[in-house]
Every structure is written in C-alpha cells, then in structure tokens.
PDB file of C-alpha atoms in Angstrom:
ATOM      1  CA  LYS A   1    -170.643 -67.645  61.988  1.00  0.00           C
ATOM      2  CA  ASN A   2    -171.097 -64.416  63.942  1.00  0.00           C
ATOM      3  CA  GLN A   3    -174.404 -62.878  62.895  1.00  0.00           C
ATOM      4  CA  VAL A   4    -176.970 -60.382  64.128  1.00  0.00           C
ATOM      5  CA  GLU A   5    -180.492 -60.519  62.736  1.00  0.00           C
ATOM      6  CA  GLN A   6    -183.116 -57.878  63.310  1.00  0.00           C
ATOM      7  CA  SER A   7    -186.846 -57.806  62.798  1.00  0.00           C
ATOM      8  CA  PRO A   8    -188.930 -56.328  61.463  1.00  0.00           C
ATOM      9  CA  GLN A   9    -186.973 -54.836  58.595  1.00  0.00           C
ATOM     10  CA  SER A  10    -189.231 -51.801  58.659  1.00  0.00           C
ATOM     11  CA  LEU A  11    -192.115 -50.525  60.726  1.00  0.00           C
ATOM     12  CA  ILE A  12    -194.641 -47.709  60.509  1.00  0.00           C
ATOM     13  CA  ILE A  13    -196.475 -46.601  63.649  1.00  0.00           C
ATOM     14  CA  LEU A  14    -198.654 -43.692  64.701  1.00  0.00           C
ATOM     15  CA  GLU A  15    -197.246 -41.017  66.951  1.00  0.00           C
ATOM     16  CA  GLY A  16    -197.846 -41.827  70.594  1.00  0.00           C
ATOM     17  CA  LYS A  17    -197.927 -45.589  70.082  1.00  0.00           C
ATOM     18  CA  ASN A  18    -195.410 -48.063  71.510  1.00  0.00           C
ATOM     19  CA  CYS A  19    -193.326 -50.495  69.492  1.00  0.00           C
ATOM     20  CA  THR A  20    -190.809 -53.276  70.048  1.00  0.00           C
ATOM     21  CA  LEU A  21    -187.884 -54.145  67.825  1.00  0.00           C
ATOM     22  CA  GLN A  22    -186.226 -57.552  67.941  1.00  0.00           C
ATOM     23  CA  CYS A  23    -182.625 -58.711  67.683  1.00  0.00           C
ATOM     24  CA  ASN A  24    -181.269 -62.274  67.589  1.00  0.00           C
ATOM     25  CA  TYR A  25    -177.569 -62.985  67.571  1.00  0.00           C
ATOM     26  CA  THR A  26    -175.115 -65.841  67.267  1.00  0.00           C
ATOM     27  CA  VAL A  27    -171.982 -63.894  68.226  1.00  0.00           C
ATOM     28  CA  SER A  28    -169.464 -65.667  70.405  1.00  0.00           C
ATOM     29  CA  PRO A  29    -167.791 -65.062  72.773  1.00  0.00           C
ATOM     30  CA  PHE A  30    -170.334 -62.461  73.840  1.00  0.00           C
ATOM     31  CA  SER A  31    -169.071 -59.263  75.438  1.00  0.00           C
ATOM     32  CA  ASN A  32    -171.942 -56.793  75.240  1.00  0.00           C
ATOM     33  CA  LEU A  33    -174.955 -55.800  73.168  1.00  0.00           C
ATOM     34  CA  ARG A  34    -175.672 -52.280  71.983  1.00  0.00           C
ATOM     35  CA  TRP A  35    -178.580 -50.529  70.396  1.00  0.00           C
ATOM     36  CA  TYR A  36    -177.882 -47.541  68.177  1.00  0.00           C
ATOM     37  CA  LYS A  37    -180.181 -44.988  66.574  1.00  0.00           C
ATOM     38  CA  GLN A  38    -179.173 -43.751  63.146  1.00  0.00           C
ATOM     39  CA  ASP A  39    -180.978 -40.764  61.700  1.00  0.00           C
ATOM     40  CA  THR A  40    -180.946 -40.425  57.925  1.00  0.00           C
ATOM     41  CA  GLY A  41    -177.644 -38.960  56.790  1.00  0.00           C
ATOM     42  CA  ARG A  42    -176.063 -39.191  60.226  1.00  0.00           C
ATOM     43  CA  GLY A  43    -173.802 -41.585  62.081  1.00  0.00           C
ATOM     44  CA  PRO A  44    -175.208 -44.055  64.636  1.00  0.00           C
ATOM     45  CA  VAL A  45    -175.717 -42.799  68.181  1.00  0.00           C
ATOM     46  CA  SER A  46    -175.627 -45.159  71.144  1.00  0.00           C
ATOM     47  CA  LEU A  47    -178.876 -45.729  73.043  1.00  0.00           C
ATOM     48  CA  THR A  48    -177.979 -48.558  75.425  1.00  0.00           C
ATOM     49  CA  ILE A  49    -175.184 -51.000  76.160  1.00  0.00           C
ATOM     50  CA  MET A  50    -175.781 -54.214  78.108  1.00  0.00           C
ATOM     51  CA  THR A  51    -173.315 -56.755  79.370  1.00  0.00           C
ATOM     52  CA  PHE A  52    -173.989 -60.420  80.039  1.00  0.00           C
ATOM     53  CA  SER A  53    -175.264 -59.789  83.566  1.00  0.00           C
ATOM     54  CA  GLU A  54    -177.744 -57.057  82.625  1.00  0.00           C
ATOM     55  CA  ASN A  55    -181.182 -58.019  81.366  1.00  0.00           C
ATOM     56  CA  THR A  56    -182.751 -54.594  81.043  1.00  0.00           C
ATOM     57  CA  LYS A  57    -181.571 -51.025  80.594  1.00  0.00           C
ATOM     58  CA  SER A  58    -183.487 -47.837  79.957  1.00  0.00           C
ATOM     59  CA  ASN A  59    -182.616 -44.550  78.324  1.00  0.00           C
ATOM     60  CA  GLY A  60    -185.607 -42.249  78.534  1.00  0.00           C
ATOM     61  CA  ARG A  61    -188.398 -43.718  76.422  1.00  0.00           C
ATOM     62  CA  TYR A  62    -186.107 -46.471  75.157  1.00  0.00           C
ATOM     63  CA  THR A  63    -185.893 -49.749  77.102  1.00  0.00           C
ATOM     64  CA  ALA A  64    -183.663 -52.581  75.981  1.00  0.00           C
ATOM     65  CA  THR A  65    -183.845 -56.140  77.238  1.00  0.00           C
ATOM     66  CA  LEU A  66    -181.336 -58.935  76.921  1.00  0.00           C
ATOM     67  CA  ASP A  67    -181.771 -62.681  77.301  1.00  0.00           C
ATOM     68  CA  ALA A  68    -178.250 -64.073  77.068  1.00  0.00           C
ATOM     69  CA  ASP A  69    -179.515 -67.644  77.286  1.00  0.00           C
ATOM     70  CA  THR A  70    -181.674 -67.415  74.174  1.00  0.00           C
ATOM     71  CA  LYS A  71    -179.393 -64.776  72.598  1.00  0.00           C
ATOM     72  CA  GLN A  72    -182.221 -62.353  72.049  1.00  0.00           C
ATOM     73  CA  SER A  73    -182.646 -58.672  72.688  1.00  0.00           C
ATOM     74  CA  SER A  74    -185.459 -56.224  72.208  1.00  0.00           C
ATOM     75  CA  LEU A  75    -185.749 -52.455  72.103  1.00  0.00           C
ATOM     76  CA  HIS A  76    -189.046 -51.042  73.318  1.00  0.00           C
ATOM     77  CA  ILE A  77    -189.982 -47.479  72.431  1.00  0.00           C
ATOM     78  CA  THR A  78    -192.699 -45.912  74.544  1.00  0.00           C
ATOM     79  CA  ALA A  79    -195.003 -43.108  73.443  1.00  0.00           C
ATOM     80  CA  SER A  80    -193.288 -42.679  70.104  1.00  0.00           C
ATOM     81  CA  GLN A  81    -192.520 -39.254  68.685  1.00  0.00           C
ATOM     82  CA  LEU A  82    -191.931 -38.097  65.137  1.00  0.00           C
ATOM     83  CA  SER A  83    -188.256 -37.661  66.012  1.00  0.00           C
ATOM     84  CA  ASP A  84    -188.016 -41.386  66.684  1.00  0.00           C
ATOM     85  CA  SER A  85    -188.160 -41.957  62.927  1.00  0.00           C
ATOM     86  CA  ALA A  86    -184.766 -43.508  62.199  1.00  0.00           C
ATOM     87  CA  SER A  87    -182.977 -46.809  61.743  1.00  0.00           C
ATOM     88  CA  TYR A  88    -182.291 -48.793  64.908  1.00  0.00           C
ATOM     89  CA  ILE A  89    -179.245 -51.003  64.782  1.00  0.00           C
ATOM     90  CA  CYS A  90    -178.444 -53.888  67.105  1.00  0.00           C
ATOM     91  CA  VAL A  91    -174.717 -54.447  67.559  1.00  0.00           C
ATOM     92  CA  VAL A  92    -173.047 -57.286  69.425  1.00  0.00           C
ATOM     93  CA  SER A  93    -169.485 -57.019  70.646  1.00  0.00           C
ATOM     94  CA  ARG A  94    -167.109 -59.915  71.153  1.00  0.00           C
ATOM     95  CA  PHE A  95    -163.654 -59.718  72.645  1.00  0.00           C
ATOM     96  CA  THR A  96    -161.018 -61.508  70.589  1.00  0.00           C
ATOM     97  CA  GLY A  97    -158.271 -61.318  73.197  1.00  0.00           C
ATOM     98  CA  THR A  98    -156.617 -58.282  71.682  1.00  0.00           C
ATOM     99  CA  ALA A  99    -159.539 -56.086  70.661  1.00  0.00           C
ATOM    100  CA  SER A 100    -163.288 -55.788  70.605  1.00  0.00           C
ATOM    101  CA  LYS A 101    -165.019 -56.788  67.395  1.00  0.00           C
ATOM    102  CA  LEU A 102    -168.475 -55.507  66.555  1.00  0.00           C
ATOM    103  CA  THR A 103    -171.084 -57.359  64.513  1.00  0.00           C
ATOM    104  CA  PHE A 104    -173.825 -55.110  63.171  1.00  0.00           C
ATOM    105  CA  GLY A 105    -177.397 -55.984  62.338  1.00  0.00           C
ATOM    106  CA  THR A 106    -178.951 -54.537  59.204  1.00  0.00           C
ATOM    107  CA  GLY A 107    -181.288 -52.405  61.280  1.00  0.00           C
ATOM    108  CA  THR A 108    -184.996 -51.772  61.606  1.00  0.00           C
ATOM    109  CA  ARG A 109    -186.224 -48.694  59.818  1.00  0.00           C
ATOM    110  CA  LEU A 110    -188.910 -47.039  61.954  1.00  0.00           C
ATOM    111  CA  GLN A 111    -191.253 -44.391  60.641  1.00  0.00           C
ATOM    112  CA  VAL A 112    -193.509 -42.542  63.064  1.00  0.00           C
ATOM    113  CA  THR A 113    -196.430 -40.769  61.431  1.00  0.00           C
ATOM    114  CA  LEU A 114    -199.226 -38.442  62.488  1.00  0.00           C
TER     115      LEU A 114
ATOM    116  CA  SER B   1    -168.412 -38.950  74.829  1.00  0.00           C
ATOM    117  CA  ALA B   2    -166.506 -37.978  71.692  1.00  0.00           C
ATOM    118  CA  VAL B   3    -167.259 -35.362  69.070  1.00  0.00           C
ATOM    119  CA  ILE B   4    -166.233 -36.508  65.609  1.00  0.00           C
ATOM    120  CA  SER B   5    -166.309 -34.489  62.418  1.00  0.00           C
ATOM    121  CA  GLN B   6    -165.802 -35.700  58.879  1.00  0.00           C
ATOM    122  CA  LYS B   7    -165.048 -33.891  55.658  1.00  0.00           C
ATOM    123  CA  PRO B   8    -166.485 -33.846  53.099  1.00  0.00           C
ATOM    124  CA  SER B   9    -170.026 -34.649  54.198  1.00  0.00           C
ATOM    125  CA  ARG B  10    -170.856 -35.793  50.686  1.00  0.00           C
ATOM    126  CA  ASP B  11    -169.296 -35.893  47.249  1.00  0.00           C
ATOM    127  CA  ILE B  12    -170.028 -37.011  43.733  1.00  0.00           C
ATOM    128  CA  CYS B  13    -166.991 -38.366  41.917  1.00  0.00           C
ATOM    129  CA  GLN B  14    -166.107 -39.720  38.537  1.00  0.00           C
ATOM    130  CA  ARG B  15    -165.069 -43.296  37.955  1.00  0.00           C
ATOM    131  CA  GLY B  16    -161.300 -43.831  38.225  1.00  0.00           C
ATOM    132  CA  THR B  17    -160.622 -40.890  40.521  1.00  0.00           C
ATOM    133  CA  SER B  18    -159.746 -40.933  44.227  1.00  0.00           C
ATOM    134  CA  LEU B  19    -161.287 -39.220  47.228  1.00  0.00           C
ATOM    135  CA  THR B  20    -159.714 -38.598  50.621  1.00  0.00           C
ATOM    136  CA  ILE B  21    -162.029 -38.413  53.617  1.00  0.00           C
ATOM    137  CA  GLN B  22    -160.875 -36.660  56.764  1.00  0.00           C
ATOM    138  CA  CYS B  23    -161.858 -37.528  60.330  1.00  0.00           C
ATOM    139  CA  GLN B  24    -161.181 -35.239  63.287  1.00  0.00           C
ATOM    140  CA  VAL B  25    -161.851 -36.123  66.941  1.00  0.00           C
ATOM    141  CA  ASP B  26    -162.155 -33.594  69.749  1.00  0.00           C
ATOM    142  CA  SER B  27    -159.707 -35.462  72.002  1.00  0.00           C
ATOM    143  CA  GLN B  28    -156.937 -38.011  71.770  1.00  0.00           C
ATOM    144  CA  VAL B  29    -157.876 -41.616  71.077  1.00  0.00           C
ATOM    145  CA  THR B  30    -155.755 -44.685  70.539  1.00  0.00           C
ATOM    146  CA  MET B  31    -157.852 -46.504  68.000  1.00  0.00           C
ATOM    147  CA  MET B  32    -159.855 -45.107  65.114  1.00  0.00           C
ATOM    148  CA  PHE B  33    -162.015 -47.187  62.858  1.00  0.00           C
ATOM    149  CA  TRP B  34    -163.288 -46.768  59.310  1.00  0.00           C
ATOM    150  CA  TYR B  35    -166.582 -48.320  58.275  1.00  0.00           C
ATOM    151  CA  ARG B  36    -168.539 -48.580  55.059  1.00  0.00           C
ATOM    152  CA  GLN B  37    -172.328 -48.639  54.929  1.00  0.00           C
ATOM    153  CA  GLN B  38    -173.694 -49.555  51.533  1.00  0.00           C
ATOM    154  CA  PRO B  39    -177.305 -48.690  50.706  1.00  0.00           C
ATOM    155  CA  GLY B  40    -179.690 -50.725  52.830  1.00  0.00           C
ATOM    156  CA  GLN B  41    -176.845 -52.655  54.437  1.00  0.00           C
ATOM    157  CA  SER B  42    -175.303 -52.804  57.870  1.00  0.00           C
ATOM    158  CA  LEU B  43    -171.968 -51.255  58.736  1.00  0.00           C
ATOM    159  CA  THR B  44    -168.865 -53.138  57.629  1.00  0.00           C
ATOM    160  CA  LEU B  45    -165.479 -52.495  59.198  1.00  0.00           C
ATOM    161  CA  ILE B  46    -162.853 -51.548  56.637  1.00  0.00           C
ATOM    162  CA  ALA B  47    -159.827 -51.106  58.875  1.00  0.00           C
ATOM    163  CA  THR B  48    -158.531 -50.114  62.289  1.00  0.00           C
ATOM    164  CA  ALA B  49    -156.053 -47.243  62.431  1.00  0.00           C
ATOM    165  CA  ASN B  50    -153.626 -46.900  65.321  1.00  0.00           C
ATOM    166  CA  GLN B  51    -151.330 -43.927  65.570  1.00  0.00           C
ATOM    167  CA  GLY B  52    -147.751 -44.797  64.707  1.00  0.00           C
ATOM    168  CA  SER B  53    -148.439 -48.120  63.036  1.00  0.00           C
ATOM    169  CA  GLU B  54    -149.879 -49.533  59.851  1.00  0.00           C
ATOM    170  CA  ALA B  55    -153.631 -49.834  59.673  1.00  0.00           C
ATOM    171  CA  THR B  56    -155.124 -53.286  60.093  1.00  0.00           C
ATOM    172  CA  TYR B  57    -157.489 -54.197  57.264  1.00  0.00           C
ATOM    173  CA  GLU B  58    -160.440 -56.555  57.436  1.00  0.00           C
ATOM    174  CA  SER B  59    -160.945 -59.385  55.004  1.00  0.00           C
ATOM    175  CA  GLY B  60    -161.962 -58.058  51.622  1.00  0.00           C
ATOM    176  CA  PHE B  61    -160.310 -54.677  52.026  1.00  0.00           C
ATOM    177  CA  VAL B  62    -156.762 -53.854  50.901  1.00  0.00           C
ATOM    178  CA  ILE B  63    -154.392 -50.985  51.480  1.00  0.00           C
ATOM    179  CA  ASP B  64    -153.988 -50.199  47.789  1.00  0.00           C
ATOM    180  CA  LYS B  65    -157.705 -49.531  47.477  1.00  0.00           C
ATOM    181  CA  PHE B  66    -158.262 -47.887  50.878  1.00  0.00           C
ATOM    182  CA  PRO B  67    -155.005 -46.300  52.077  1.00  0.00           C
ATOM    183  CA  ILE B  68    -155.287 -44.842  55.576  1.00  0.00           C
ATOM    184  CA  SER B  69    -153.188 -42.285  57.374  1.00  0.00           C
ATOM    185  CA  ARG B  70    -153.078 -41.690  61.135  1.00  0.00           C
ATOM    186  CA  PRO B  71    -150.584 -38.884  61.719  1.00  0.00           C
ATOM    187  CA  ASN B  72    -151.646 -38.140  65.299  1.00  0.00           C
ATOM    188  CA  LEU B  73    -154.070 -39.137  68.039  1.00  0.00           C
ATOM    189  CA  THR B  74    -156.941 -36.917  66.874  1.00  0.00           C
ATOM    190  CA  PHE B  75    -156.902 -37.245  63.088  1.00  0.00           C
ATOM    191  CA  SER B  76    -157.128 -39.856  60.353  1.00  0.00           C
ATOM    192  CA  THR B  77    -157.806 -39.997  56.642  1.00  0.00           C
ATOM    193  CA  LEU B  78    -159.262 -42.704  54.426  1.00  0.00           C
ATOM    194  CA  THR B  79    -158.689 -42.585  50.679  1.00  0.00           C
ATOM    195  CA  VAL B  80    -160.970 -44.428  48.297  1.00  0.00           C
ATOM    196  CA  SER B  81    -158.766 -45.045  45.258  1.00  0.00           C
ATOM    197  CA  ASN B  82    -159.587 -45.698  41.626  1.00  0.00           C
ATOM    198  CA  MET B  83    -163.276 -45.468  42.375  1.00  0.00           C
ATOM    199  CA  SER B  84    -166.024 -47.394  40.659  1.00  0.00           C
ATOM    200  CA  PRO B  85    -169.807 -47.133  41.096  1.00  0.00           C
ATOM    201  CA  GLU B  86    -169.614 -50.088  43.517  1.00  0.00           C
ATOM    202  CA  ASP B  87    -167.759 -47.797  45.930  1.00  0.00           C
ATOM    203  CA  SER B  88    -170.845 -45.612  46.284  1.00  0.00           C
ATOM    204  CA  SER B  89    -171.534 -45.806  49.970  1.00  0.00           C
ATOM    205  CA  ILE B  90    -171.477 -43.954  53.268  1.00  0.00           C
ATOM    206  CA  TYR B  91    -168.061 -43.987  54.913  1.00  0.00           C
ATOM    207  CA  LEU B  92    -167.986 -43.546  58.679  1.00  0.00           C
ATOM    208  CA  CYS B  93    -165.188 -42.819  61.072  1.00  0.00           C
ATOM    209  CA  SER B  94    -165.452 -44.176  64.607  1.00  0.00           C
ATOM    210  CA  VAL B  95    -163.521 -44.091  67.880  1.00  0.00           C
ATOM    211  CA  GLU B  96    -163.647 -46.187  70.999  1.00  0.00           C
ATOM    212  CA  ARG B  97    -163.677 -44.897  74.568  1.00  0.00           C
ATOM    213  CA  ALA B  98    -163.715 -46.703  77.879  1.00  0.00           C
ATOM    214  CA  GLY B  99    -167.272 -46.869  79.133  1.00  0.00           C
ATOM    215  CA  ALA B 100    -168.672 -46.975  82.643  1.00  0.00           C
ATOM    216  CA  PRO B 101    -168.580 -49.566  84.073  1.00  0.00           C
ATOM    217  CA  SER B 102    -165.176 -50.333  82.595  1.00  0.00           C
ATOM    218  CA  SER B 103    -166.251 -53.749  81.405  1.00  0.00           C
ATOM    219  CA  TYR B 104    -166.934 -52.412  77.929  1.00  0.00           C
ATOM    220  CA  ASN B 105    -165.748 -49.747  75.558  1.00  0.00           C
ATOM    221  CA  GLU B 106    -168.257 -47.419  73.961  1.00  0.00           C
ATOM    222  CA  GLN B 107    -167.958 -46.620  70.285  1.00  0.00           C
ATOM    223  CA  PHE B 108    -168.808 -43.235  68.823  1.00  0.00           C
ATOM    224  CA  PHE B 109    -169.407 -42.515  65.167  1.00  0.00           C
ATOM    225  CA  GLY B 110    -168.873 -39.531  62.955  1.00  0.00           C
ATOM    226  CA  PRO B 111    -171.677 -38.161  60.767  1.00  0.00           C
ATOM    227  CA  GLY B 112    -170.434 -40.060  57.728  1.00  0.00           C
ATOM    228  CA  THR B 113    -169.380 -39.121  54.201  1.00  0.00           C
ATOM    229  CA  ARG B 114    -171.891 -39.974  51.500  1.00  0.00           C
ATOM    230  CA  LEU B 115    -169.999 -40.888  48.338  1.00  0.00           C
ATOM    231  CA  THR B 116    -171.586 -41.307  44.930  1.00  0.00           C
ATOM    232  CA  VAL B 117    -169.449 -42.567  42.059  1.00  0.00           C
ATOM    233  CA  LEU B 118    -170.717 -42.023  38.524  1.00  0.00           C
TER     234      LEU B 118
END
C-alpha cells in the first residue's frame, strides 16, 4: 500500500533554534518527493522537490534530504523564525504510466515561539 | 509558477443544500485537480478535471455527490451536493506545471475553501 508517514506529529521550538522533520514512505514506483509548507487557512506551497538521483536540496533556510534506499526523507529548518509556524507536508509522487499520482503525509505541525 | 484563486474562501451551509466552489488559474493548464482536506488529515484527491472531457473520480468519490465542470483551460468548479456535516472540510483546487528539470511536474495549490456544514 502506498503510504507516507511523518514524524513528529507536532513540534514546538524556540525562535532561532533548528529542527528536523522526518518522512518515511512506501510509495512505488517512486518518481519524486516533495515538501510543502501549509500556513493555517492557506493552500500548500512547495519548498523542495527531489528526484531519485538527488539526495539533498536547499531552499533558503530549508534543507531536504532523501535516502531512496531506505525510503526516508528529512526537512531541516535552520534558525527558525516565527513565520515558520505552519504544517509541513511530505508528498511522494509515483508515475502510473498515464499520470502522476501524489500520496500525502498527514503533516508535522510546527509552532515557533518566542 | 501558477496563481490560483478560489471562491468562496469559506462558507457555512445548511444540511441538504449544495455549494459550488470556483477555481480560476492565471494561465492555461491541461489538468486541474480537486482535493479535500478534512480536519487534521492529509489531502485526499477527489477528482482530476481535464478540459473537454468528463472528470476522473478517485475511489470513494462519485459524480452525483461532487459534480465538476471544466469549461475552459483556466477555470473549473466543484459542487458539493446534498451536504451533510461529514462534508465539512477544506476543498483545494490544484494545477500541475512542468518543472525544471523536466523530469517532474510541479503542483500548485489554491488557497482553499473552508466549508462548514451545520
């Protein structure tokens, strides 16, 4: 069964601290893995996309890693800011031959506090 | 990228009524997607809407409950029919664009419509 599991479910950190979010998946055949940020009341916004051959990709203070062998990914946030408070969703894409199909994780809800 | 707008942004409806959600994209796209995000849950694909053809529904979703229109390459509507409290959710419109490198397509989401059914 195609599944994406994320941990932790929620996280509270102090402003300025770093944090790492985890994603494990069992999606096959793998096409790419995406991390999205979803602010409350808004649609998800793409942070990074990684294909099978990429094991790390950065977008500002966000760095995603991918281990396609163990089917694990992480999203590292450096020097967190209050505006980082959001849900972070791991999404794995598989290509069915006619279209891409996305499997969404349930997200990690991050709260950055003073 | 793609700029997507949805209307309404939120609504409170009575049981048994229907609501039509509109999705407008700033440029032409082939495929548009409709998702549902129930409280505390991940996004679930309802259907894929291609212009000029019937929408393709995912398992568990039917056309009678969620009729979709796709009159042109920049617009789509999703109707939630005969609503019940279980339909309370966020409904999101999404489009896919070729990314760079071209080995993947990037998906962009609208801001969502928050629906509450009493």
